[in-house]
C-alpha positions as a LaTeX table, in Angstrom:
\begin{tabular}{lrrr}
\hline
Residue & $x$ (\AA) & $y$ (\AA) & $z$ (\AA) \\
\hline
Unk1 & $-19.50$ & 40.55 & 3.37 \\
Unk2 & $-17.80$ & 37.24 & 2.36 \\
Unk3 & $-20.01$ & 36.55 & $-0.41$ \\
Unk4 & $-19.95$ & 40.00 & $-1.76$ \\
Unk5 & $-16.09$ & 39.71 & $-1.75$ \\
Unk6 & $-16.03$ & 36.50 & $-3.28$ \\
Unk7 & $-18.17$ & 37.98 & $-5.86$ \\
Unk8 & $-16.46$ & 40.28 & $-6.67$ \\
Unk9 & $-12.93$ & 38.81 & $-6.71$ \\
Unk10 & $-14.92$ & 36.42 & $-9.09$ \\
Unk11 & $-16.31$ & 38.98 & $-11.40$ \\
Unk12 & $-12.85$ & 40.37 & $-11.77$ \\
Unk13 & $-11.18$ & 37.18 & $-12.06$ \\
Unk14 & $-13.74$ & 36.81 & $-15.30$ \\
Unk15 & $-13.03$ & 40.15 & $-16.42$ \\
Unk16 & $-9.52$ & 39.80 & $-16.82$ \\
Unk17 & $-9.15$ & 36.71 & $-18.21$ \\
Unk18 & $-11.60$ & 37.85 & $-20.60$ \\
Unk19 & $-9.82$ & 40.85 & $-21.58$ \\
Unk20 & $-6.38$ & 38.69 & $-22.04$ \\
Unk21 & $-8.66$ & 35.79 & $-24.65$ \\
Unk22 & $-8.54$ & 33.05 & $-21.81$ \\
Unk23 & $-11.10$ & 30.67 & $-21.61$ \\
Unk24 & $-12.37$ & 29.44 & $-18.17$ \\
Unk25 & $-12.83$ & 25.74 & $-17.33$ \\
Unk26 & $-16.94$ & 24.84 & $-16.81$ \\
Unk27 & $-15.44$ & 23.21 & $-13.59$ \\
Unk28 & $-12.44$ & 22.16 & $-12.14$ \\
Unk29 & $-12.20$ & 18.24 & $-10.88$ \\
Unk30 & $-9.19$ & 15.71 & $-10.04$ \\
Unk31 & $-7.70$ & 15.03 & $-13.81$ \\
Unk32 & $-9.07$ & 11.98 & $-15.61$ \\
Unk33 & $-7.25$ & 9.17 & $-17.03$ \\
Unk34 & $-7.97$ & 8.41 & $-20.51$ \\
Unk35 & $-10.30$ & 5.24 & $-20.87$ \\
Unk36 & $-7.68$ & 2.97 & $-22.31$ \\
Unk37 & $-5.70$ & 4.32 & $-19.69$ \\
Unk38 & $-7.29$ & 3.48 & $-16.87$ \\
Unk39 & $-8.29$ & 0.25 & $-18.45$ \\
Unk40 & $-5.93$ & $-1.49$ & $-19.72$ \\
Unk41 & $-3.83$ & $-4.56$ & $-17.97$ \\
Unk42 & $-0.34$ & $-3.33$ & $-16.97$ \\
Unk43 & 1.94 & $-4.61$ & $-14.33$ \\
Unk44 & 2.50 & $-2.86$ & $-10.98$ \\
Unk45 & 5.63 & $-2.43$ & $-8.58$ \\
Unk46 & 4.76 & $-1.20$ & $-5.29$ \\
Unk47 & 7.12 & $-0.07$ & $-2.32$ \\
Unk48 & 5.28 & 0.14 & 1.02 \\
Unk49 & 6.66 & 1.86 & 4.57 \\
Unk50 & 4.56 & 0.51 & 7.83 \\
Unk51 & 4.22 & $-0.11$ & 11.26 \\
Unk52 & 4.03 & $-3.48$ & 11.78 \\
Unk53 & 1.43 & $-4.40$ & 14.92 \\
Unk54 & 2.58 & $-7.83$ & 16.26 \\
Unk55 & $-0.56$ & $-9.67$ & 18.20 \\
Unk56 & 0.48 & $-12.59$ & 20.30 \\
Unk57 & 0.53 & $-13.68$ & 24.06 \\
Unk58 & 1.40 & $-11.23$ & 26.99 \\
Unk59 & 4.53 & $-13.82$ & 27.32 \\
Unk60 & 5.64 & $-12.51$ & 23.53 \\
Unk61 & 9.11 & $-9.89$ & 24.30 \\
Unk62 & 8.74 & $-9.13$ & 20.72 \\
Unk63 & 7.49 & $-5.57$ & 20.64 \\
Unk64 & 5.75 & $-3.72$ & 17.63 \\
Unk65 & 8.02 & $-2.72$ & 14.92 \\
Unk66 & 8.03 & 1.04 & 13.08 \\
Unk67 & 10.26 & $-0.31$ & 10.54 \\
Unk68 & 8.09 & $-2.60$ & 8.30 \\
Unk69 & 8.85 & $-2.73$ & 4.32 \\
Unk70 & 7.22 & $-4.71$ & 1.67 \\
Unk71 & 7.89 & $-4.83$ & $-2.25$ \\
Unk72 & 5.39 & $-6.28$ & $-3.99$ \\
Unk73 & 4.96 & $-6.73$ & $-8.09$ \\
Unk74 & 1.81 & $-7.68$ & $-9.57$ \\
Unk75 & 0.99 & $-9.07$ & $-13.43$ \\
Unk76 & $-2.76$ & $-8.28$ & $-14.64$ \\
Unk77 & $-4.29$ & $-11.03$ & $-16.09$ \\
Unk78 & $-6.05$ & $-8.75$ & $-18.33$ \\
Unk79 & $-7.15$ & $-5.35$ & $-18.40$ \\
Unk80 & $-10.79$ & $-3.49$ & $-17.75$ \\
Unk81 & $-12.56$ & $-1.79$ & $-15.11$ \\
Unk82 & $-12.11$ & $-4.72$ & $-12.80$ \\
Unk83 & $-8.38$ & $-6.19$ & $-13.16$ \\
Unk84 & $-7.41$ & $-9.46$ & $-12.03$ \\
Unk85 & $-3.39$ & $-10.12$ & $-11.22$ \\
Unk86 & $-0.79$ & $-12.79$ & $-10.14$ \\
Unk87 & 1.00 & $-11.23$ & $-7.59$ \\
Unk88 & 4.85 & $-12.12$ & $-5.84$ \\
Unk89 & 6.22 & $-10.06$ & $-2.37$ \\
Unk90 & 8.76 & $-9.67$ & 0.41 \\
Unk91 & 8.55 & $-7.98$ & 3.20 \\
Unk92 & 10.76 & $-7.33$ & 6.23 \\
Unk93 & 10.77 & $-5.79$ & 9.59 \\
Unk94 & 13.17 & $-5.07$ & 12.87 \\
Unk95 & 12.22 & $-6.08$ & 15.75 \\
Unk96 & 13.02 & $-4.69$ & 19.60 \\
Unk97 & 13.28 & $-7.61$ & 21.69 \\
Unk98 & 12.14 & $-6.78$ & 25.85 \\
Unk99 & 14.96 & $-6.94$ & 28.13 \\
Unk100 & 17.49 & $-7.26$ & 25.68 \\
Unk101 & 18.59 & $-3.78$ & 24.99 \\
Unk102 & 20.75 & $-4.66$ & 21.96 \\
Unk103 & 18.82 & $-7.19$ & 20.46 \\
Unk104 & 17.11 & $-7.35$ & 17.41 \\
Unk105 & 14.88 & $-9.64$ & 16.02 \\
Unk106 & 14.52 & $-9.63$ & 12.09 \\
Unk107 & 11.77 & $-10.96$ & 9.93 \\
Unk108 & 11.63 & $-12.08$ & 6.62 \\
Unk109 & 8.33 & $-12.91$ & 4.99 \\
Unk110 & 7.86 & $-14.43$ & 1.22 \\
Unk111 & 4.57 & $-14.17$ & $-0.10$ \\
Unk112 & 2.52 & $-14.99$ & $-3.27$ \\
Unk113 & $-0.92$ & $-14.90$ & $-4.21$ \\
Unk114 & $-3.40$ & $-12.58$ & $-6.13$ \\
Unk115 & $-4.76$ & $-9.74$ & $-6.39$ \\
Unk116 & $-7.84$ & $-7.49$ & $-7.82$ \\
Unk117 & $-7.79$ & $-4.09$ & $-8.91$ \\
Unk118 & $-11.01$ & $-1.82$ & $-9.36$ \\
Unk119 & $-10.54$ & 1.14 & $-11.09$ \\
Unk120 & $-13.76$ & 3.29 & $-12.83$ \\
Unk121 & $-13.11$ & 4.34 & $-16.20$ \\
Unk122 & $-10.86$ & 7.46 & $-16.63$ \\
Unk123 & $-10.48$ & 7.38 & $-12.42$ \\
Unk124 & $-6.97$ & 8.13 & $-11.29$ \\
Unk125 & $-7.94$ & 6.29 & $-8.38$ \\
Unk126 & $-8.10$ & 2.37 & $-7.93$ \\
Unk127 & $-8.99$ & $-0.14$ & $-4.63$ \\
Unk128 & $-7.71$ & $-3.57$ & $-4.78$ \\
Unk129 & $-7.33$ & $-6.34$ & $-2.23$ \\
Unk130 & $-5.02$ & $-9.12$ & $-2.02$ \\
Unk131 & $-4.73$ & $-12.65$ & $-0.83$ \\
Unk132 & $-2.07$ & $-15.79$ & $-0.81$ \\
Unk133 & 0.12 & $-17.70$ & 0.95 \\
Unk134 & 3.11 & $-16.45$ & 2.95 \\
Unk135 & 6.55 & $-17.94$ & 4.22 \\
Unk136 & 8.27 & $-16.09$ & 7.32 \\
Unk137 & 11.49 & $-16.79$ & 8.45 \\
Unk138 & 13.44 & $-14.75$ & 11.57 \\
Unk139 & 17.43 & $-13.96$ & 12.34 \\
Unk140 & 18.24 & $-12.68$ & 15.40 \\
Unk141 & 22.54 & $-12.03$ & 15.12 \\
Unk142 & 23.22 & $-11.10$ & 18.50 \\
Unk143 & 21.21 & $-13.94$ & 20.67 \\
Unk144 & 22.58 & $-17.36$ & 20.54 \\
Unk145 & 20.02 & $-19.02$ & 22.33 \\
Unk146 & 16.77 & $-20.51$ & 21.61 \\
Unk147 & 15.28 & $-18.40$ & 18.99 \\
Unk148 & 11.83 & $-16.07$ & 19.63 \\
Unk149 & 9.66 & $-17.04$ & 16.71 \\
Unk150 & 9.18 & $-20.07$ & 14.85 \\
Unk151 & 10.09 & $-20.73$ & 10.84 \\
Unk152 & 6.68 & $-21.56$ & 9.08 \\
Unk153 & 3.67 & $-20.52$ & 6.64 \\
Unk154 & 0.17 & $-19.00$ & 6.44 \\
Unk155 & $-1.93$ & $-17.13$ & 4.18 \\
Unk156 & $-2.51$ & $-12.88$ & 4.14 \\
Unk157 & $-5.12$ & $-10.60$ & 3.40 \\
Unk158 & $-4.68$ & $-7.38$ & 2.61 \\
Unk159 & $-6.85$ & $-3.76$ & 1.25 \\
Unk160 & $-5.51$ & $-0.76$ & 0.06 \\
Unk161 & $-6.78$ & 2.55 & $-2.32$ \\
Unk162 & $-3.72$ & 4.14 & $-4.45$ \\
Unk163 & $-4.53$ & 7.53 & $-6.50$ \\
Unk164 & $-2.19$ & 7.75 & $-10.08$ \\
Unk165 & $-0.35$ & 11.22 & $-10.64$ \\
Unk166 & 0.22 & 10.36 & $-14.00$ \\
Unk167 & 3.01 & 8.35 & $-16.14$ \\
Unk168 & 2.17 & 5.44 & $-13.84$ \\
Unk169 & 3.35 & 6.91 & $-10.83$ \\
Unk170 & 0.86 & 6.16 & $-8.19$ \\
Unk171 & 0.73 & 6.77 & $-4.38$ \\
Unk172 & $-1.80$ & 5.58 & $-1.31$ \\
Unk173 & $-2.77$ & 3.68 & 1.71 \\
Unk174 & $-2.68$ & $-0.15$ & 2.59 \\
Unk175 & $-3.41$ & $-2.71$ & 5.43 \\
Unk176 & $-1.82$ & $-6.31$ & 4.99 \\
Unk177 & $-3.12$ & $-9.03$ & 7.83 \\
Unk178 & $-0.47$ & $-12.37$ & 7.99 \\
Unk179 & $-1.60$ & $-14.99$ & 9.81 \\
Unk180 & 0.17 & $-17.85$ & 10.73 \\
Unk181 & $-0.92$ & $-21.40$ & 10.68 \\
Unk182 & 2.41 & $-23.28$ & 11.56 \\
Unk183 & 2.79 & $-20.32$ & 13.98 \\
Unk184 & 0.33 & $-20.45$ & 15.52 \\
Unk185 & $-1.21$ & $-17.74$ & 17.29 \\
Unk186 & 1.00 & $-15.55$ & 15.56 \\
Unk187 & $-0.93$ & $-12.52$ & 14.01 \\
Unk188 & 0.70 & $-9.38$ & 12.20 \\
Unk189 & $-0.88$ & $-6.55$ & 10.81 \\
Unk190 & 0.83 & $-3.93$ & 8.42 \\
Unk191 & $-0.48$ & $-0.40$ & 8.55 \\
Unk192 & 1.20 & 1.77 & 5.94 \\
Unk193 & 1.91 & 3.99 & 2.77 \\
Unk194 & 3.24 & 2.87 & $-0.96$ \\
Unk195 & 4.96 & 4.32 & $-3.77$ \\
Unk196 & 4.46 & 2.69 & $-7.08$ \\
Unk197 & 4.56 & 2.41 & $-10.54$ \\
Unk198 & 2.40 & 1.10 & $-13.14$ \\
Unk199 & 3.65 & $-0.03$ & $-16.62$ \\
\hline
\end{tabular}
């Protein structure tokens, strides 16, 4: 009975647009980029919203933040199916501290590195993955003593998939890994979504 319906909704659907001069699409699919497009080197401003999983000892009272950001920019080195780029970002979160009900523990992080884009030919969607150096630095106002984390550096890796509306404007997934090595065994992991424009 489904099928029958579906036919004919179908064979009316034809009908009338047939009667009113409108020409059906052979098949409908996610609308392509043009090849120079999708192609072509650009550079990329991307605004990211995560949780931010914090992995140390069971000593840590740092708890897992919900309020991670990150702005990143990247500069393709040249353009193609397969885009290398020079990228700079910041990122911040707000910490929770355990047994301290009004403190709050905020992290800075500096990063550089690189990054490579893949994105088919006329594909509004792209993977990349990124990798660099960091710099993290912590201010907690309201706790005089001792602080919780320790200034220093590391490097990050980091994965994500974005899919382009059109005029640049792209949207999508990522997961960013810090780890420290003047820190040590401090581990972070960003799980989020970006905004972002391509120009």
């Amino acid at each position: 009975m489904r099928i029958l319906s579906g036919a004919i909704l179908g064979l009316g659907l034809a009908t009338a647009c047939s009667d009113l001069n409108v020409k059906l699409p052979a098949r409908i699919e996610l609308a392509p980029l043009d090849e120079a497009e999708s192609t072509r080197a650009r550079e990329t401003v991307q605004l990211g919203f995560a949780f931010v999983d914090r992995q140390r000892d069971a000593a840590d009272p740092v708890e897992d933040a919900f309020s991670g950001w990150s702005l990143w920019y990247a500069h393709d080195l040249w353009g193609g199916i397969l885009r290398p780029s020079a990228e700079l970002g910041a990122g911040y979160s707000e910490h929770a501290v355990e047994g301290f009900r009004e403190a709050q523990l905020e992290v800075f992080r500096l990063c550089a590195g690189g990054r490579l884009t893949l994105q088919p030919e006329r594909s509004p969607i792209s993977v990349y993955g990124r990798t660099g150096w960091f710099y993290r630095f912590s201010w907690d106002p309201d706790f005089e003593a001792e602080p919780y984390d320790q200034d220093g550096g590391g490097y990050y890796l980091g994965a994500g998939l974005d899919v382009e509306f059109g005029g640049g404007l792209r949207g999508g997934l990522f997961l960013d890994y810090f780890k420290g090595s003047s820190i040590d065994p401090l581990e972070e992991r960003f799980y989020g979504v970006s905004i972002g424009v391509g120009f």
